[in-house]
């Protein structure tokens, strides 16, 4: 672990050299693939050559190559055959995505990220007793690749792909058993995980906040406990990712009321492991530069361009919204992952996830992103003594005499002092955090105060189940620029009252 900390310090010190080395190695490794030959990788010598010859692609653009890989063809975008595919639904696309996961991506990216997370944690907390107990990993599920007639390759949530391929020594330190951890039915899985782990010495948990809360509440119910420390007194770390932790932080503090409890955010997506929280007092993440991923960034003003301009790490700016573009050791080339980030530090390169390129509200020119929404929810909760489990929001459009506004559906685990107070706090926070929203709200001329629908506990769970989106990489869409999700939830609630 100390050796790896030294290596991390080296890429912090020489970020551009490390990224150039990654870039050249990727190009050289893939030059004899179908994709490499099509785009003349053999003649690419510089990053400029690469950007001129290789197009920026979305999943839809890249899918014809993915399909060939899934059907068992070798040497398509990366040497050899790919045996594993990370399945992701995304938050704005109902169709599943299948992301190739090569052996190199598993070893040099996903596993390396897991090891680095532990190295950074122990470096920050040398007194840790985490290794005296077990890690509870709440993962997804796996299936046979639906396009593989010979059943020789597999798909699943990225967490399931990682778990299934862990070396035996890593399996010994985790719980529950794989046959439970990889179950597909999430309701049954949570129940079985609860029974399998309730009497274990759990010292750390890794998972998506939503499902972790369900599990902790079930275990406390089984034991008649007031908080989870009465069941697992040695619990000291929660490793989380996939969704922002901001709306859940206060809920976790109630479930785990210990000043010695630590939280570490990671950015481990289907496409790769990108970032790790490396500081005790900040949730910013360190961009991991030596995982076989070459990074480019699209500035916000180019998000909708057919030929967007990209910058590499040399030219990024602080506090500016960028869409992430990656080329990887799994054979993704100039691939837009759909997430946006903001750099909070350029030495070293630290960042926060600010949202998604297609996950926003901009019905009135307000350009509201997920980061704004989650911060505003957290502020409103603090000011009105509320706790929020889940939420989604969409615009209510201007129509006739009806002015525009944002319409929120919020599931509270602890109701605010009053919904009216919460609404005003949320609106005020949004105005403080987003100058465009504030401008549109001036004097209620076009956009008025938000509408909030308070819904019963379990509403989002039922809605996600109804959509076939329980568990794994499936996430409640925080913001949408259309009313599809809001209308669907309201319709579901209306049907229940009939």
Coordinates of C-alpha atoms in Angstrom, one line a residue:
X1 CA 0.0 0.0 0.0
X2 CA 2.9 2.4 0.8
X3 CA 4.4 1.6 -2.6
X4 CA 1.2 2.4 -4.4
X5 CA 0.8 5.7 -2.5
X6 CA 4.3 6.6 -3.9
X7 CA 3.1 5.8 -7.4
X8 CA 0.0 7.9 -6.9
X9 CA 2.2 10.8 -5.8
X10 CA 4.2 10.3 -9.0
X11 CA 1.2 10.7 -11.4
X12 CA 0.1 13.7 -9.3
X13 CA 3.5 15.2 -9.9
X14 CA 3.7 14.3 -13.6
X15 CA 0.1 14.1 -14.8
X16 CA 0.7 15.1 -18.5
X17 CA 3.6 12.7 -18.9
X18 CA 1.6 9.8 -17.4
X19 CA -1.4 10.6 -19.7
X20 CA 0.7 10.8 -22.8
X21 CA 2.3 7.4 -21.9
X22 CA -1.2 6.0 -21.5
X23 CA -2.3 7.4 -24.8
X24 CA 0.6 6.0 -26.8
X25 CA 0.3 2.6 -25.2
X26 CA -3.4 2.4 -26.0
X27 CA -2.8 3.4 -29.7
X28 CA 0.1 0.9 -30.0
X29 CA -1.9 -1.9 -28.4
X30 CA -5.0 -1.5 -30.6
X31 CA -3.3 -0.6 -34.0
X32 CA -4.0 -4.1 -35.5
X33 CA -7.7 -4.2 -34.5
X34 CA -10.5 -3.5 -36.9
X35 CA -11.0 -0.1 -35.3
X36 CA -7.3 0.6 -35.3
X37 CA -6.9 -0.2 -39.0
X38 CA -10.1 1.7 -39.9
X39 CA -8.7 4.9 -38.3
X40 CA -5.1 4.4 -39.2
X41 CA -3.8 4.0 -35.6
X42 CA -0.4 3.0 -37.1
X43 CA 0.1 6.5 -38.4
X44 CA -1.0 8.3 -35.2
X45 CA 1.9 9.9 -33.4
X46 CA 0.4 12.7 -31.5
X47 CA -2.8 13.5 -29.6
X48 CA -3.6 16.0 -32.4
X49 CA -3.4 13.2 -35.0
X50 CA -5.7 11.2 -32.9
X51 CA -8.3 13.9 -32.5
X52 CA -8.3 14.6 -36.3
X53 CA -8.7 10.9 -37.3
X54 CA -10.9 9.5 -34.7
X55 CA -14.5 10.8 -34.2
X56 CA -16.1 11.5 -30.8
X57 CA -18.9 8.9 -30.4
X58 CA -21.9 8.2 -28.2
X59 CA -23.0 4.6 -27.3
X60 CA -25.4 4.7 -30.3
X61 CA -22.6 5.6 -32.6
X62 CA -20.3 3.0 -31.2
X63 CA -22.9 0.2 -31.0
X64 CA -22.1 -1.5 -34.3
X65 CA -18.6 -2.4 -33.0
X66 CA -20.0 -3.4 -29.6
X67 CA -22.5 -5.7 -31.3
X68 CA -19.6 -7.4 -33.2
X69 CA -17.7 -7.9 -30.0
X70 CA -20.7 -9.3 -28.2
X71 CA -21.2 -11.8 -31.0
X72 CA -17.8 -13.2 -30.2
X73 CA -15.7 -11.5 -32.9
X74 CA -12.1 -10.9 -31.8
X75 CA -9.8 -8.0 -32.6
X76 CA -12.6 -5.5 -33.1
X77 CA -11.8 -2.6 -30.9
X78 CA -9.3 -4.3 -28.6
X79 CA -7.0 -7.3 -29.0
X80 CA -8.5 -10.7 -28.4
X81 CA -12.0 -11.7 -27.4
X82 CA -14.0 -10.0 -24.7
X83 CA -15.6 -12.3 -22.2
X84 CA -17.4 -9.8 -20.0
X85 CA -19.8 -6.9 -20.6
X86 CA -20.9 -4.3 -18.0
X87 CA -24.6 -3.8 -18.4
X88 CA -26.0 -0.3 -17.7
X89 CA -29.4 1.3 -18.3
X90 CA -28.2 4.8 -17.8
X91 CA -30.7 7.4 -16.4
X92 CA -32.1 8.9 -19.5
X93 CA -32.2 5.8 -21.8
X94 CA -34.5 2.9 -21.1
X95 CA -32.5 0.5 -23.3
X96 CA -29.6 -1.4 -21.8
X97 CA -26.0 -0.6 -22.7
X98 CA -23.4 -3.2 -22.9
X99 CA -19.9 -2.0 -22.2
X100 CA -16.9 -4.3 -23.1
X101 CA -14.7 -5.1 -20.1
X102 CA -11.4 -6.6 -21.2
X103 CA -8.9 -8.4 -18.9
X104 CA -6.7 -5.3 -18.9
X105 CA -9.7 -3.1 -17.9
X106 CA -10.5 -5.5 -15.0
X107 CA -6.9 -5.8 -13.8
X108 CA -5.4 -2.4 -14.5
X109 CA -8.5 -0.2 -14.0
X110 CA -11.3 -1.7 -11.8
X111 CA -9.2 -3.8 -9.5
X112 CA -6.5 -1.3 -9.3
X113 CA -9.1 1.3 -8.3
X114 CA -10.3 -1.0 -5.5
X115 CA -6.7 -1.5 -4.2
X116 CA -6.0 2.2 -4.5
X117 CA -9.1 3.1 -2.5
X118 CA -7.9 0.9 0.4
X119 CA -4.4 2.3 0.1
X120 CA -5.7 5.9 0.3
X121 CA -8.0 5.0 3.2
X122 CA -5.3 3.4 5.3
X123 CA -2.9 6.2 4.5
X124 CA -5.5 8.7 5.8
X125 CA -6.5 6.5 8.8
X126 CA -3.5 4.4 9.8
X127 CA -5.3 3.4 13.0
X128 CA -8.0 1.6 10.9
X129 CA -9.2 -1.8 12.1
X130 CA -11.2 -2.5 8.9
X131 CA -9.2 -5.6 8.0
X132 CA -10.3 -7.3 11.3
X133 CA -13.7 -7.8 9.8
X134 CA -15.5 -8.2 6.5
X135 CA -16.6 -5.9 3.7
X136 CA -20.3 -6.1 2.8
X137 CA -20.6 -5.6 -0.9
X138 CA -24.1 -4.9 -2.3
X139 CA -23.6 -5.7 -6.0
X140 CA -25.7 -6.3 -9.0
X141 CA -26.5 -9.4 -11.0
X142 CA -25.0 -11.3 -14.0
X143 CA -26.4 -13.2 -16.9
X144 CA -25.2 -14.9 -20.0
X145 CA -24.4 -12.5 -22.8
X146 CA -27.7 -12.5 -24.8
X147 CA -25.9 -12.4 -28.2
X148 CA -23.5 -15.2 -27.5
X149 CA -24.9 -18.4 -28.9
X150 CA -22.2 -20.5 -27.2
X151 CA -22.8 -19.0 -23.8
X152 CA -19.1 -18.3 -23.4
X153 CA -19.4 -14.7 -22.4
X154 CA -21.4 -12.8 -19.7
X155 CA -23.1 -9.5 -18.9
X156 CA -24.0 -7.9 -15.7
X157 CA -23.8 -4.7 -13.5
X158 CA -20.2 -3.6 -13.3
X159 CA -20.2 -4.5 -9.6
X160 CA -21.2 -8.1 -10.5
X161 CA -18.5 -8.3 -13.1
X162 CA -15.9 -7.3 -10.6
X163 CA -17.2 -9.6 -7.8
X164 CA -17.4 -12.6 -10.1
X165 CA -13.8 -12.2 -11.2
X166 CA -12.2 -11.3 -7.8
X167 CA -9.2 -13.5 -6.8
X168 CA -9.9 -16.1 -4.1
X169 CA -8.0 -14.1 -1.4
X170 CA -10.3 -11.1 -2.0
X171 CA -13.4 -13.3 -1.8
X172 CA -12.4 -14.4 1.7
X173 CA -12.7 -10.9 3.1
X174 CA -16.1 -10.1 1.6
X175 CA -19.7 -11.1 2.4
X176 CA -22.3 -12.4 1.5
X177 CA -21.6 -15.4 -0.7
X178 CA -21.6 -14.8 -4.4
X179 CA -24.8 -16.8 -5.0
X180 CA -26.6 -14.3 -2.8
X181 CA -24.6 -11.2 -3.9
X182 CA -25.3 -11.8 -7.6
X183 CA -29.1 -12.6 -7.3
X184 CA -31.3 -10.8 -9.8
X185 CA -34.4 -10.3 -7.7
X186 CA -33.5 -7.3 -5.6
X187 CA -36.3 -7.7 -3.0
X188 CA -35.3 -11.3 -2.3
X189 CA -31.6 -10.4 -2.5
X190 CA -31.9 -7.7 0.2
X191 CA -33.7 -10.1 2.5
X192 CA -31.1 -12.9 2.0
X193 CA -28.2 -10.4 2.5
X194 CA -29.8 -9.3 5.7
X195 CA -30.0 -12.8 7.1
X196 CA -26.6 -13.8 5.8
X197 CA -24.7 -10.8 7.3
X198 CA -26.7 -9.8 10.5
X199 CA -24.3 -11.8 12.7
X200 CA -21.1 -11.1 10.8
X201 CA -18.4 -8.6 12.0
X202 CA -19.0 -6.0 9.3
X203 CA -16.3 -3.3 9.3
X204 CA -17.0 -1.7 5.8
X205 CA -19.8 -1.5 3.3
X206 CA -19.7 -0.8 -0.4
X207 CA -22.8 0.0 -2.4
X208 CA -25.3 2.4 -3.8
X209 CA -26.8 4.6 -1.0
X210 CA -30.4 3.8 -1.7
X211 CA -30.1 0.0 -1.5
X212 CA -27.7 0.3 1.5
X213 CA -30.4 2.2 3.4
X214 CA -33.0 -0.5 2.7
X215 CA -30.6 -3.1 3.9
X216 CA -29.6 -1.3 7.1
X217 CA -33.2 -0.6 8.0
X218 CA -34.1 -4.3 7.5
X219 CA -31.3 -5.5 9.7
X220 CA -32.2 -3.0 12.4
X221 CA -35.8 -4.2 12.2
X222 CA -34.6 -7.9 12.5
X223 CA -32.5 -7.0 15.6
X224 CA -34.9 -4.5 17.1
X225 CA -31.9 -2.0 17.0
X226 CA -32.1 1.8 17.2
X227 CA -29.1 2.1 14.9
X228 CA -26.8 -0.2 13.0
X229 CA -23.9 0.2 15.4
X230 CA -25.9 -1.9 17.9
X231 CA -25.6 -4.7 15.3
X232 CA -22.2 -3.9 13.8
X233 CA -20.2 -2.0 16.4
X234 CA -17.0 -2.1 14.4
X235 CA -18.4 -0.6 11.2
X236 CA -16.1 2.3 10.2
X237 CA -16.4 2.9 6.4
X238 CA -19.0 3.3 3.7
X239 CA -17.7 3.3 0.1
X240 CA -20.3 4.8 -2.2
X241 CA -20.8 5.9 -5.8
X242 CA -23.2 5.9 -8.7
X243 CA -25.3 8.7 -7.3
X244 CA -24.6 11.8 -5.3
X245 CA -24.3 11.1 -1.5
X246 CA -25.4 14.7 -0.6
X247 CA -29.2 13.9 -0.2
X248 CA -28.4 10.8 1.8
X249 CA -25.8 12.1 4.2
X250 CA -28.1 13.1 7.0
X251 CA -30.0 9.7 6.7
X252 CA -26.8 7.8 7.1
X253 CA -25.8 9.9 10.2
X254 CA -29.0 8.8 11.8
X255 CA -28.5 5.1 10.9
X256 CA -24.8 5.2 11.9
X257 CA -24.4 7.8 14.7
X258 CA -20.7 7.5 15.1
X259 CA -18.0 10.3 14.8
X260 CA -15.6 7.5 13.8
X261 CA -17.6 6.5 10.8
X262 CA -16.0 7.5 7.5
X263 CA -17.4 7.9 4.0
X264 CA -15.4 7.6 0.7
X265 CA -16.9 8.5 -2.6
X266 CA -15.7 6.7 -5.8
X267 CA -16.4 7.2 -9.5
X268 CA -16.5 3.7 -10.8
X269 CA -18.7 3.4 -13.8
X270 CA -19.4 0.7 -16.3
X271 CA -16.9 2.3 -18.6
X272 CA -14.1 2.5 -16.0
X273 CA -12.8 3.5 -12.6
X274 CA -12.1 7.3 -12.8
X275 CA -11.9 8.9 -9.4
X276 CA -11.4 8.3 -5.6
X277 CA -12.0 10.7 -2.7
X278 CA -8.4 11.1 -1.3
X279 CA -8.9 13.8 1.4
X280 CA -10.5 13.4 4.8
X281 CA -12.4 16.7 4.8
X282 CA -13.5 17.0 1.2
X283 CA -15.7 14.9 -1.1
X284 CA -13.7 16.0 -4.1
X285 CA -12.2 13.1 -6.0
X286 CA -8.7 12.6 -7.3
X287 CA -8.7 11.9 -11.1
X288 CA -6.8 8.5 -11.4
X289 CA -4.5 8.9 -14.4
X290 CA -2.7 5.6 -14.7
X291 CA -5.6 3.1 -15.2
X292 CA -5.3 2.8 -18.9
X293 CA -7.7 5.6 -19.6
X294 CA -6.9 8.6 -21.7
X295 CA -9.1 11.6 -20.9
X296 CA -10.5 14.5 -23.0
X297 CA -13.1 17.0 -22.0
X298 CA -15.9 18.8 -24.0
X299 CA -16.6 22.4 -22.6
X300 CA -20.2 23.1 -21.8
X301 CA -20.7 25.4 -24.8
X302 CA -19.9 22.5 -27.1
X303 CA -22.2 19.9 -25.6
X304 CA -24.8 20.2 -28.4
X305 CA -22.3 20.6 -31.2
X306 CA -22.1 17.9 -34.0
X307 CA -18.3 18.3 -33.9
X308 CA -17.5 19.3 -30.3
X309 CA -14.2 20.8 -29.4
X310 CA -12.2 18.8 -26.8
X311 CA -9.4 19.8 -24.4
X312 CA -7.0 17.5 -22.6
X313 CA -5.8 18.0 -19.0
X314 CA -3.4 20.8 -20.0
X315 CA -6.2 23.1 -20.9
X316 CA -9.0 22.4 -18.5
X317 CA -10.2 25.3 -16.2
X318 CA -11.4 25.4 -12.7
X319 CA -15.2 25.3 -11.9
X320 CA -16.2 24.8 -15.6
X321 CA -18.6 22.2 -16.7
X322 CA -17.1 19.5 -18.9
X323 CA -18.5 16.4 -20.5
X324 CA -16.1 13.5 -20.1
X325 CA -14.6 11.7 -23.2
X326 CA -12.5 8.6 -22.7
X327 CA -10.4 6.1 -24.7
X328 CA -9.7 3.0 -22.7
X329 CA -8.0 -0.4 -22.4
X330 CA -11.4 -2.0 -23.0
X331 CA -11.5 -0.7 -26.5
X332 CA -13.6 2.4 -26.1
X333 CA -12.4 5.2 -28.4
X334 CA -13.2 8.9 -27.8
X335 CA -16.4 7.7 -26.1
X336 CA -18.8 10.2 -24.4
X337 CA -19.9 8.6 -21.1
X338 CA -22.7 11.1 -20.6
X339 CA -21.4 12.5 -17.3
X340 CA -20.3 16.0 -16.6
X341 CA -17.6 17.1 -14.1
X342 CA -16.1 20.3 -12.7
X343 CA -12.5 20.5 -11.7
X344 CA -12.0 21.9 -8.2
X345 CA -8.2 21.7 -8.3
X346 CA -5.6 21.6 -11.1
X347 CA -2.7 20.5 -9.0
X348 CA -3.5 17.7 -8.4
X349 CA -6.5 17.2 -10.7
X350 CA -9.5 16.9 -8.4
X351 CA -13.1 17.1 -9.5
X352 CA -16.8 16.7 -8.5
X353 CA -19.5 15.1 -10.7
X354 CA -21.8 17.9 -11.7
X355 CA -24.5 15.9 -13.6
X356 CA -25.2 14.4 -16.9
X357 CA -25.2 15.9 -20.4
X358 CA -28.8 14.8 -20.8
X359 CA -29.9 15.0 -17.2
X360 CA -30.9 18.6 -16.5
X361 CA -33.8 21.0 -16.7
X362 CA -33.5 23.9 -19.2
X363 CA -37.1 24.6 -20.0
X364 CA -36.8 28.4 -19.3
X365 CA -33.1 29.0 -19.9
X366 CA -32.3 28.1 -16.3
X367 CA -29.8 25.4 -17.1
X368 CA -30.4 23.6 -13.8
X369 CA -28.0 20.6 -13.3
X370 CA -28.1 17.8 -10.8
X371 CA -25.4 19.3 -8.7
X372 CA -27.6 22.4 -8.1
X373 CA -30.7 20.3 -7.3
X374 CA -28.9 18.0 -4.8
X375 CA -27.2 20.9 -3.0
X376 CA -30.5 22.8 -2.8
X377 CA -32.3 19.7 -1.4
X378 CA -29.6 19.3 1.3
X379 CA -29.9 23.0 2.3
X380 CA -33.7 22.9 2.5
X381 CA -33.5 19.7 4.6
X382 CA -31.2 21.4 7.1
X383 CA -33.3 24.5 7.3
X384 CA -36.6 22.6 7.8
X385 CA -35.4 19.6 9.8
X386 CA -36.3 17.2 6.9
X387 CA -34.7 14.0 5.6
X388 CA -35.2 13.1 1.9
X389 CA -34.9 9.5 0.6
X390 CA -35.4 10.2 -3.1
X391 CA -36.7 12.8 -5.5
X392 CA -37.2 13.7 -9.2
X393 CA -38.1 17.0 -10.9
X394 CA -39.3 18.2 -14.2
X395 CA -40.6 21.5 -15.7
X396 CA -44.2 22.5 -15.8
X397 CA -44.4 24.5 -19.0
X398 CA -45.9 27.9 -19.6
X399 CA -49.4 27.5 -21.0
X400 CA -52.1 30.1 -21.4
X401 CA -52.5 31.8 -18.1
X402 CA -50.3 29.2 -16.4
X403 CA -46.8 30.3 -15.6
X404 CA -43.9 28.0 -15.7
X405 CA -42.2 26.3 -12.7
X406 CA -40.4 23.2 -11.6
X407 CA -42.5 20.3 -10.3
X408 CA -40.8 18.0 -7.7
X409 CA -41.9 14.6 -6.4
X410 CA -40.1 14.1 -3.1
X411 CA -40.1 11.1 -0.8
X412 CA -39.3 12.1 2.8
X413 CA -38.1 9.8 5.5
X414 CA -38.6 12.7 7.9
X415 CA -41.2 15.3 7.0
X416 CA -40.1 19.0 7.1
X417 CA -41.5 21.4 9.6
X418 CA -43.9 22.4 6.8
X419 CA -44.1 21.7 3.1
X420 CA -44.5 25.4 2.5
X421 CA -41.3 26.2 4.4
X422 CA -39.4 23.4 2.6
X423 CA -40.6 24.8 -0.8
X424 CA -39.5 28.3 0.0
X425 CA -36.1 27.0 1.3
X426 CA -35.6 24.9 -1.8
X427 CA -36.5 27.8 -4.1
X428 CA -34.2 30.2 -2.3
X429 CA -31.3 27.7 -2.4
X430 CA -31.8 27.1 -6.1
X431 CA -31.7 30.9 -6.7
X432 CA -28.5 31.2 -4.7
X433 CA -26.8 28.3 -6.4
X434 CA -27.9 29.0 -10.0
X435 CA -27.9 32.6 -11.3
X436 CA -29.9 31.6 -14.5
X437 CA -32.6 30.1 -12.4
X438 CA -32.6 33.2 -10.2
X439 CA -32.9 35.4 -13.2
X440 CA -35.9 33.5 -14.5
X441 CA -37.6 33.7 -11.1
X442 CA -37.4 37.5 -10.8
X443 CA -40.7 38.9 -9.7
X444 CA -42.6 35.7 -10.7
X445 CA -42.9 37.1 -14.2
X446 CA -42.4 33.8 -16.1
X447 CA -41.4 31.2 -13.6
X448 CA -43.0 30.8 -10.2
X449 CA -42.2 29.0 -7.0
X450 CA -41.8 25.2 -7.4
X451 CA -44.6 22.7 -6.9
X452 CA -43.8 19.9 -4.5
X453 CA -45.6 16.6 -4.3
X454 CA -44.9 14.8 -1.0
X455 CA -45.2 11.0 -1.6
X456 CA -45.3 8.1 0.8
X457 CA -42.3 6.0 1.7
X458 CA -41.6 3.4 -0.9
X459 CA -43.1 5.3 -3.8
X460 CA -39.9 5.4 -5.8
X461 CA -39.2 1.8 -5.0
X462 CA -42.6 0.8 -6.4
X463 CA -42.1 3.0 -9.5
X464 CA -38.7 1.6 -10.3
X465 CA -40.0 -1.9 -9.8
X466 CA -42.9 -1.2 -12.1
X467 CA -40.4 0.0 -14.8
X468 CA -38.3 -3.1 -14.3
X469 CA -35.4 -1.0 -13.0
X470 CA -34.8 -2.3 -9.5
X471 CA -31.2 -2.5 -8.3
X472 CA -27.8 -2.5 -9.8
X473 CA -26.8 0.4 -12.0
X474 CA -30.4 1.7 -12.2
X475 CA -30.9 5.1 -10.6
X476 CA -33.9 7.3 -10.0
X477 CA -33.5 10.1 -12.6
X478 CA -33.0 13.3 -10.6
X479 CA -33.9 15.8 -13.3
X480 CA -35.6 15.6 -16.7
X481 CA -36.2 18.2 -19.3
X482 CA -39.5 16.6 -20.2
X483 CA -42.4 15.4 -18.0
X484 CA -42.2 11.6 -18.8
X485 CA -41.0 10.5 -15.3
X486 CA -43.1 12.9 -13.3
X487 CA -46.3 12.1 -15.2
X488 CA -45.7 8.4 -14.9
X489 CA -45.3 8.6 -11.1
X490 CA -48.3 10.8 -10.7
X491 CA -50.3 8.4 -12.9
X492 CA -49.2 5.4 -10.7
X493 CA -50.3 7.2 -7.6
X494 CA -53.6 8.1 -9.1
X495 CA -54.2 4.5 -10.1
X496 CA -53.5 3.4 -6.5
X497 CA -56.3 5.7 -5.2
X498 CA -58.9 4.5 -7.6

